[in-house]
Coordinates of C-alpha atoms and ligand atoms in Angstrom, one line a residue:
M958 CA 56.5 3.0 28.6
G959 CA 59.1 1.1 26.6
R960 CA 62.4 -0.5 27.4
S961 CA 65.2 2.0 26.9
A962 CA 68.9 2.6 27.4
V963 CA 69.5 4.9 30.4
V964 CA 72.7 6.7 31.3
A965 CA 73.8 5.4 34.7
G966 CA 77.5 6.6 34.9
L967 CA 79.9 9.0 33.3
G968 CA 83.7 9.1 33.3
A969 CA 86.5 10.7 31.3
W970 CA 90.3 10.8 31.2
T971 CA 93.0 12.8 29.3
P972 CA 96.7 11.9 29.4
P973 CA 98.8 14.1 31.7
R974 CA 101.1 15.7 29.1
V975 CA 99.8 19.1 28.0
V976 CA 100.9 20.8 24.7
T977 CA 100.2 24.5 24.5
N978 CA 99.9 26.6 21.4
D979 CA 103.2 28.2 22.1
M980 CA 104.9 24.8 22.2
L981 CA 103.5 24.0 18.7
A982 CA 104.4 27.5 17.5
A983 CA 108.0 26.7 18.4
E984 CA 108.0 23.8 16.0
L985 CA 105.5 24.8 13.2
D986 CA 104.8 27.9 11.1
T987 CA 101.8 28.9 13.4
S988 CA 101.1 31.1 16.4
D989 CA 99.1 31.1 19.6
E990 CA 97.0 33.9 18.2
W991 CA 96.1 32.1 14.9
I992 CA 95.2 28.9 16.8
R993 CA 93.0 30.7 19.4
T994 CA 91.2 32.9 16.9
R995 CA 90.7 30.2 14.2
T996 CA 89.9 27.2 16.4
G997 CA 89.2 28.4 20.0
I998 CA 91.9 26.0 21.3
D999 CA 94.4 27.0 24.0
R1000 CA 96.0 23.6 24.7
R1001 CA 95.5 19.9 24.3
H1002 CA 96.6 16.7 26.0
V1003 CA 98.9 14.3 24.1
V1004 CA 99.9 10.7 24.9
D1005 CA 103.6 9.8 25.6
P1006 CA 105.1 7.0 23.5
G1007 CA 103.9 3.6 24.9
T1008 CA 100.4 5.0 25.8
S1009 CA 97.7 3.9 23.3
T1010 CA 94.0 4.5 22.7
G1011 CA 93.3 1.3 24.7
H1012 CA 95.0 2.8 27.8
L1013 CA 92.9 6.0 27.5
A1014 CA 89.7 3.9 26.9
T1015 CA 90.5 1.8 30.0
E1016 CA 91.0 4.8 32.2
A1017 CA 87.7 6.4 31.0
G1018 CA 85.9 3.1 31.3
R1019 CA 87.1 2.5 34.8
R1020 CA 85.8 6.0 35.9
A1021 CA 82.4 5.4 34.2
L1022 CA 82.0 2.1 36.0
E1023 CA 82.9 3.9 39.3
S1024 CA 80.4 6.6 38.6
A1025 CA 77.7 4.0 38.0
G1026 CA 78.7 2.2 41.2
T1027 CA 79.3 -1.1 39.4
A1028 CA 82.1 -3.4 38.3
R1029 CA 80.1 -5.4 35.8
V1030 CA 78.4 -4.8 32.4
D1031 CA 77.2 -7.2 29.8
L1032 CA 79.0 -5.6 26.8
V1033 CA 81.8 -3.1 26.0
V1034 CA 81.5 -0.9 22.9
L1035 CA 84.4 1.3 22.0
A1036 CA 84.2 4.1 19.4
T1037 CA 87.6 4.8 18.0
S1038 CA 89.4 5.4 14.7
T1039 CA 92.8 5.1 16.2
P1040 CA 92.6 1.4 17.4
D1041 CA 95.7 0.0 19.1
R1042 CA 96.2 -2.3 16.1
P1043 CA 94.6 -2.5 12.6
C1044 CA 93.5 -6.0 13.7
P1045 CA 91.9 -7.0 16.1
A1046 CA 89.5 -4.5 17.7
T1047 CA 90.7 -2.7 20.8
A1048 CA 87.5 -3.2 22.9
P1049 CA 88.3 -6.8 24.0
V1050 CA 91.6 -5.8 25.5
V1051 CA 90.0 -2.8 27.2
A1052 CA 87.3 -5.2 28.6
A1053 CA 90.0 -7.6 29.9
R1054 CA 91.9 -4.7 31.6
L1055 CA 88.7 -3.7 33.3
G1056 CA 88.3 -7.3 34.6
L1057 CA 85.5 -7.9 32.1
A1058 CA 87.1 -10.7 30.0
G1059 CA 84.2 -12.9 28.8
V1060 CA 81.8 -10.2 27.9
G1061 CA 81.0 -9.2 24.3
A1062 CA 83.3 -6.4 23.1
F1063 CA 83.7 -4.6 19.8
D1064 CA 84.8 -1.4 18.1
V1065 CA 82.7 1.1 16.2
A1066 CA 84.4 3.3 13.6
A1067 CA 82.6 6.5 12.8
V1068 CA 85.5 9.0 13.5
C1069 CA 84.1 12.1 15.4
T1070 CA 80.6 10.8 15.3
G1071 CA 81.8 7.5 16.8
F1072 CA 80.4 8.1 20.3
V1073 CA 76.9 8.8 19.0
Y1074 CA 77.0 5.7 16.7
A1075 CA 78.2 3.6 19.7
L1076 CA 75.4 4.9 21.9
A1077 CA 72.9 4.1 19.2
T1078 CA 74.3 0.6 18.8
A1079 CA 74.3 0.0 22.5
A1080 CA 70.8 1.4 22.9
G1081 CA 69.6 -1.0 20.2
L1082 CA 71.2 -4.0 21.9
I1083 CA 69.6 -3.0 25.2
G1084 CA 66.2 -2.3 23.6
T1085 CA 66.2 -5.8 22.1
S1086 CA 67.3 -7.4 25.4
V1087 CA 70.7 -8.6 23.9
A1088 CA 72.2 -6.8 26.9
D1089 CA 71.0 -5.2 30.2
S1090 CA 74.0 -3.0 30.6
V1091 CA 76.7 -1.6 28.3
L1092 CA 79.9 0.3 28.8
V1093 CA 80.2 2.7 25.9
I1094 CA 83.6 4.4 25.4
G1095 CA 84.8 7.0 23.0
A1096 CA 88.6 7.2 22.8
D1097 CA 91.2 8.4 20.3
T1098 CA 94.9 9.3 20.1
F1099 CA 95.1 11.4 16.9
S1100 CA 98.5 12.6 17.9
T1101 CA 99.7 9.2 16.7
I1102 CA 98.4 9.7 13.2
T1103 CA 98.7 13.5 12.5
D1104 CA 101.7 14.4 10.3
P1105 CA 104.1 16.2 12.7
A1106 CA 104.8 18.7 9.9
D1107 CA 101.1 19.5 9.0
R1108 CA 100.1 22.6 10.9
T1109 CA 96.5 22.4 9.6
T1110 CA 95.8 19.2 11.6
R1111 CA 98.4 19.1 14.3
V1112 CA 97.1 22.2 16.1
V1113 CA 93.5 21.0 16.1
F1114 CA 93.6 17.5 17.6
G1115 CA 94.2 16.3 21.1
D1116 CA 94.1 12.9 22.8
G1117 CA 91.3 11.8 25.2
A1118 CA 88.6 9.5 26.2
G1119 CA 85.2 9.5 27.8
A1120 CA 82.6 6.8 28.7
V1121 CA 79.1 6.1 29.9
V1122 CA 77.5 3.1 31.5
L1123 CA 74.0 2.4 30.0
R1124 CA 71.5 0.3 31.8
A1125 CA 68.1 -1.0 30.8
G1126 CA 65.3 1.2 32.1
D1127 CA 62.2 2.9 30.8
D1128 CA 62.0 5.6 28.1
E1129 CA 60.4 8.2 30.4
Q1130 CA 63.0 8.1 33.2
P1131 CA 65.9 10.7 33.3
G1132 CA 68.9 9.5 31.4
A1133 CA 66.9 7.6 28.7
L1134 CA 68.5 8.0 25.3
R1135 CA 65.8 9.1 22.8
G1136 CA 65.3 10.5 19.3
F1137 CA 68.4 9.1 17.7
D1138 CA 69.4 10.5 14.2
L1139 CA 72.3 8.9 12.3
G1140 CA 73.5 9.8 8.8
S1141 CA 76.4 9.4 6.4
D1142 CA 77.6 10.5 3.0
G1143 CA 80.5 8.4 1.7
N1144 CA 81.0 10.8 -1.3
G1145 CA 83.0 12.9 1.2
V1146 CA 85.4 10.0 2.1
D1147 CA 88.5 12.0 1.0
L1148 CA 87.7 15.1 3.1
I1149 CA 88.7 13.4 6.4
T1150 CA 91.0 10.4 5.8
V1151 CA 94.1 8.2 6.3
A1152 CA 94.5 7.0 2.8
A1153 CA 97.0 4.2 3.4
G1154 CA 97.0 1.3 5.8
G1155 CA 93.7 -0.3 4.8
S1156 CA 92.9 -2.8 2.0
E1157 CA 92.4 -0.1 -0.6
H1158 CA 95.9 1.5 -0.8
R1159 CA 98.7 -1.0 -0.1
E1160 CA 101.5 0.6 -2.1
A1161 CA 104.5 1.6 0.0
D1162 CA 104.4 5.3 -0.9
A1163 CA 100.7 5.9 0.0
D1164 CA 100.1 8.7 2.5
G1165 CA 99.7 7.1 5.9
W1166 CA 99.1 10.4 7.8
F1167 CA 95.7 11.7 8.7
R1168 CA 94.5 14.5 6.3
M1169 CA 91.6 16.8 6.5
A1170 CA 90.2 19.3 4.0
G1171 CA 89.4 21.8 6.8
A1172 CA 87.5 24.5 5.0
Q1173 CA 85.2 22.1 3.1
V1174 CA 84.6 20.1 6.3
F1175 CA 83.8 23.2 8.3
A1176 CA 80.7 24.1 6.2
Q1177 CA 79.5 20.5 6.2
A1178 CA 80.0 20.3 10.0
V1179 CA 77.7 23.3 10.7
R1180 CA 75.0 22.1 8.3
R1181 CA 75.0 18.5 9.3
M1182 CA 75.1 19.0 13.1
S1183 CA 72.3 21.7 12.9
E1184 CA 70.1 19.5 10.8
S1185 CA 70.7 16.4 12.9
V1186 CA 69.9 18.3 16.1
R1187 CA 66.6 19.5 14.5
T1188 CA 65.7 15.9 13.6
S1189 CA 66.4 14.7 17.1
L1190 CA 64.4 17.5 18.6
T1191 CA 61.4 16.7 16.3
R1192 CA 61.6 13.1 17.3
V1193 CA 61.4 13.8 21.0
G1194 CA 58.9 16.7 20.6
W1195 CA 61.1 19.5 21.9
T1196 CA 61.9 22.9 20.3
G1197 CA 65.2 24.7 20.5
D1198 CA 63.8 26.7 23.4
D1199 CA 63.3 23.5 25.4
V1200 CA 67.0 22.6 25.2
D1201 CA 69.1 23.5 28.3
L1202 CA 72.4 22.3 26.8
V1203 CA 73.6 21.2 23.4
V1204 CA 76.8 19.0 23.8
P1205 CA 78.4 19.0 20.3
H1206 CA 81.5 17.3 19.1
Q1207 CA 84.2 19.9 19.8
A1208 CA 85.6 20.4 16.3
N1209 CA 86.2 24.2 16.3
V1210 CA 84.7 26.9 18.5
R1211 CA 83.6 28.8 15.3
I1212 CA 81.6 25.7 14.2
L1213 CA 79.9 25.5 17.6
D1214 CA 79.0 29.2 17.5
A1215 CA 77.7 28.9 13.9
C1216 CA 75.6 25.8 14.9
A1217 CA 74.1 27.8 17.9
R1218 CA 73.2 30.7 15.5
D1219 CA 71.7 28.3 13.0
L1220 CA 69.6 26.6 15.7
G1221 CA 68.6 29.9 17.3
I1222 CA 70.0 28.6 20.6
P1223 CA 72.1 31.0 22.7
T1224 CA 75.8 30.1 22.6
E1225 CA 75.8 29.9 26.5
R1226 CA 73.6 26.8 26.1
V1227 CA 76.3 25.1 24.0
A1228 CA 78.9 23.0 26.0
K1229 CA 82.5 24.0 25.2
N1230 CA 85.7 22.5 26.5
I1231 CA 87.6 22.7 23.2
D1232 CA 89.9 25.4 24.7
R1233 CA 91.4 22.9 27.1
V1234 CA 91.3 19.6 25.1
G1235 CA 91.1 20.4 21.4
N1236 CA 89.3 18.0 19.0
T1237 CA 89.5 14.6 20.7
V1238 CA 87.5 12.8 18.0
A1239 CA 85.4 10.0 19.5
G1240 CA 86.4 11.1 23.0
S1241 CA 85.0 14.6 22.4
I1242 CA 81.3 14.3 23.3
P1243 CA 81.7 12.3 26.5
L1244 CA 84.7 14.6 27.6
A1245 CA 82.5 17.6 27.0
L1246 CA 79.7 16.0 29.0
A1247 CA 82.0 15.2 31.9
D1248 CA 83.4 18.7 31.8
A1249 CA 79.9 20.2 31.9
A1250 CA 78.8 17.8 34.6
T1251 CA 81.8 18.4 36.9
R1252 CA 81.6 22.2 36.5
G1253 CA 77.9 22.2 37.4
V1254 CA 76.9 23.4 33.9
L1255 CA 74.9 20.2 33.4
K1256 CA 72.4 19.6 36.2
P1257 CA 69.9 16.8 36.8
D1258 CA 66.7 17.1 34.7
A1259 CA 68.4 19.4 32.2
R1260 CA 67.3 18.7 28.6
V1261 CA 70.3 17.8 26.6
V1262 CA 71.1 17.1 23.0
L1263 CA 74.3 15.4 21.9
T1264 CA 75.5 15.9 18.3
G1265 CA 78.5 14.8 16.3
F1266 CA 79.9 15.2 12.8
G1267 CA 83.1 13.7 11.3
G1268 CA 84.8 11.4 8.8
G1269 CA 82.9 9.1 6.6
L1270 CA 81.3 11.6 6.3
T1271 CA 79.1 10.8 9.3
W1272 CA 76.8 12.7 11.6
G1273 CA 74.3 11.9 14.4
S1274 CA 72.4 13.1 17.4
T1275 CA 70.5 11.9 20.4
A1276 CA 68.5 13.6 23.2
L1277 CA 68.0 12.9 26.9
T1278 CA 67.0 14.4 30.2
W1279 CA 70.1 14.5 32.4
P1280 CA 70.1 11.9 35.2
D1281 CA 71.2 12.5 38.8
I1282 CA 74.7 11.0 38.6
T1283 CA 78.2 12.1 39.6
A1284 CA 80.7 12.2 36.8
A1285 CA 84.2 10.9 37.5
Y1286 CA 86.6 13.3 35.8
D1287 CA 89.6 15.3 37.0
D1288 CA 90.3 18.0 34.5
Ligands
UT7_550 O1 86.4 16.7 13.7 C1 85.8 16.4 12.5 C2 85.3 17.6 11.9 N1 86.3 18.5 11.7 C3 86.0 19.8 11.6 O2 84.9 20.1 11.5 C4 87.1 20.7 11.3 C5 86.6 21.8 10.4 N2 87.7 22.7 10.0 C6 88.3 23.6 10.8 O3 88.2 23.6 12.0 C7 89.1 24.7 10.1 O4 88.9 24.6 8.7 C8 90.7 24.6 10.4 C9 90.9 25.0 11.8 C10 91.2 23.2 10.2 C11 91.4 25.5 9.5 O5 90.9 26.9 9.7 P1 90.4 27.7 8.5 O6 90.0 29.0 9.0 O7 89.4 27.0 7.7 O8 91.7 27.9 7.6 P2 92.0 27.5 6.1 O9 92.2 26.0 6.0 O10 90.9 28.1 5.2 O11 93.3 28.2 5.8 C12 93.4 29.7 5.9 C13 94.9 30.1 5.9 C14 95.7 29.3 4.9 O12 96.7 30.2 4.4 P3 96.6 30.9 3.0 O13 96.5 29.9 2.0 O14 95.4 31.8 3.2 O15 97.9 31.7 3.0 C15 96.3 28.2 5.7 O16 97.6 27.7 5.1 O17 95.4 29.7 7.2 C16 96.6 28.9 7.0 N3 96.7 28.0 8.1 C17 97.4 28.3 9.2 N4 98.1 29.4 9.6 C18 98.7 29.4 10.8 C19 96.2 26.7 8.3 N5 96.6 26.2 9.4 C20 97.3 27.2 10.1 C21 98.0 27.2 11.3 N6 98.6 28.3 11.6 N7 97.9 26.2 12.2

């Protein structure tokens, strides 16, 4: 037995405002039919002005703490690529709002793979006894960075957040995170990007909106998530047949179905909530987990693989046996 990070609580939150496909079709050259058939999305949640990623992260974090039955953790790690400000990180303000001022708090930026990267970071810090408990949050508000006139991105993304509490335990108990796989390929930096606003492009006319080369990203997403799941399964000694539920980043329902086919796993064993929330970036995997747990799709002792792919390019996976916890999430 070894010291391991164990999932002890799960919470998620989406802002109350719902934007349907028909509402977008009233503004953009698109249709409910195109969005449903090309992405699998029916609706998404969007923040009102004044609500930021930090607010979503705080709501999800509070619910994860409630689910774990604790008010204290040693560390807060927030995965986001829409921080409240370019500087400083958003995690410290989230920690303070949760009554955790004083604990270590930092952001992790790996776009849609951010939650898996943050889990791996937290698991490493627990494994090396830097922390005994960590609140890991994934939160994004891509509605604040998508070009209102860009139909190719605006229909895809939604705002949302999810979080887990990790506690030190042993690697054989339910909830222990195992078999991490992380990868990146910076040659694809331009495929998913906000070009301006960083240190590279400071000129006033640089494009400050989020841009995605959808079709190129699609093929990469299927390949990278499938390969990454296979690597995690090999590391934990499972086959595809052993997996009860794959919980992938919710990028596009056609990507999820293609991954299932590639892995030889029935599509019923792939968690899907993209129809109701869209692509919520770093919030996507914990929101899909919370949705599956509250609907009874995810049961204690189920063998689960989490996998993500996104900007960077980045990808990553981890595997666990689902613990006996009650998720805090009102859809
Ligand atoms: O989260 C990180 C990872 N992200 C992903 O993995 C996203 C991967 N990509 C996708 O999900 C899809 O590529 C999109 C949903 C973004 C786009 O779907 P697609 O089937 O790949 O469409 P496309 O970009 O190949 O475009 C096909 C056509 C184009 O028209 P023409 O040139 O054939 O006349 C687009 O202009 O569909 C058009 N189109 C739209 N039409 C109506 C693109 N967006 C829309 C739209 N409504 N919203």
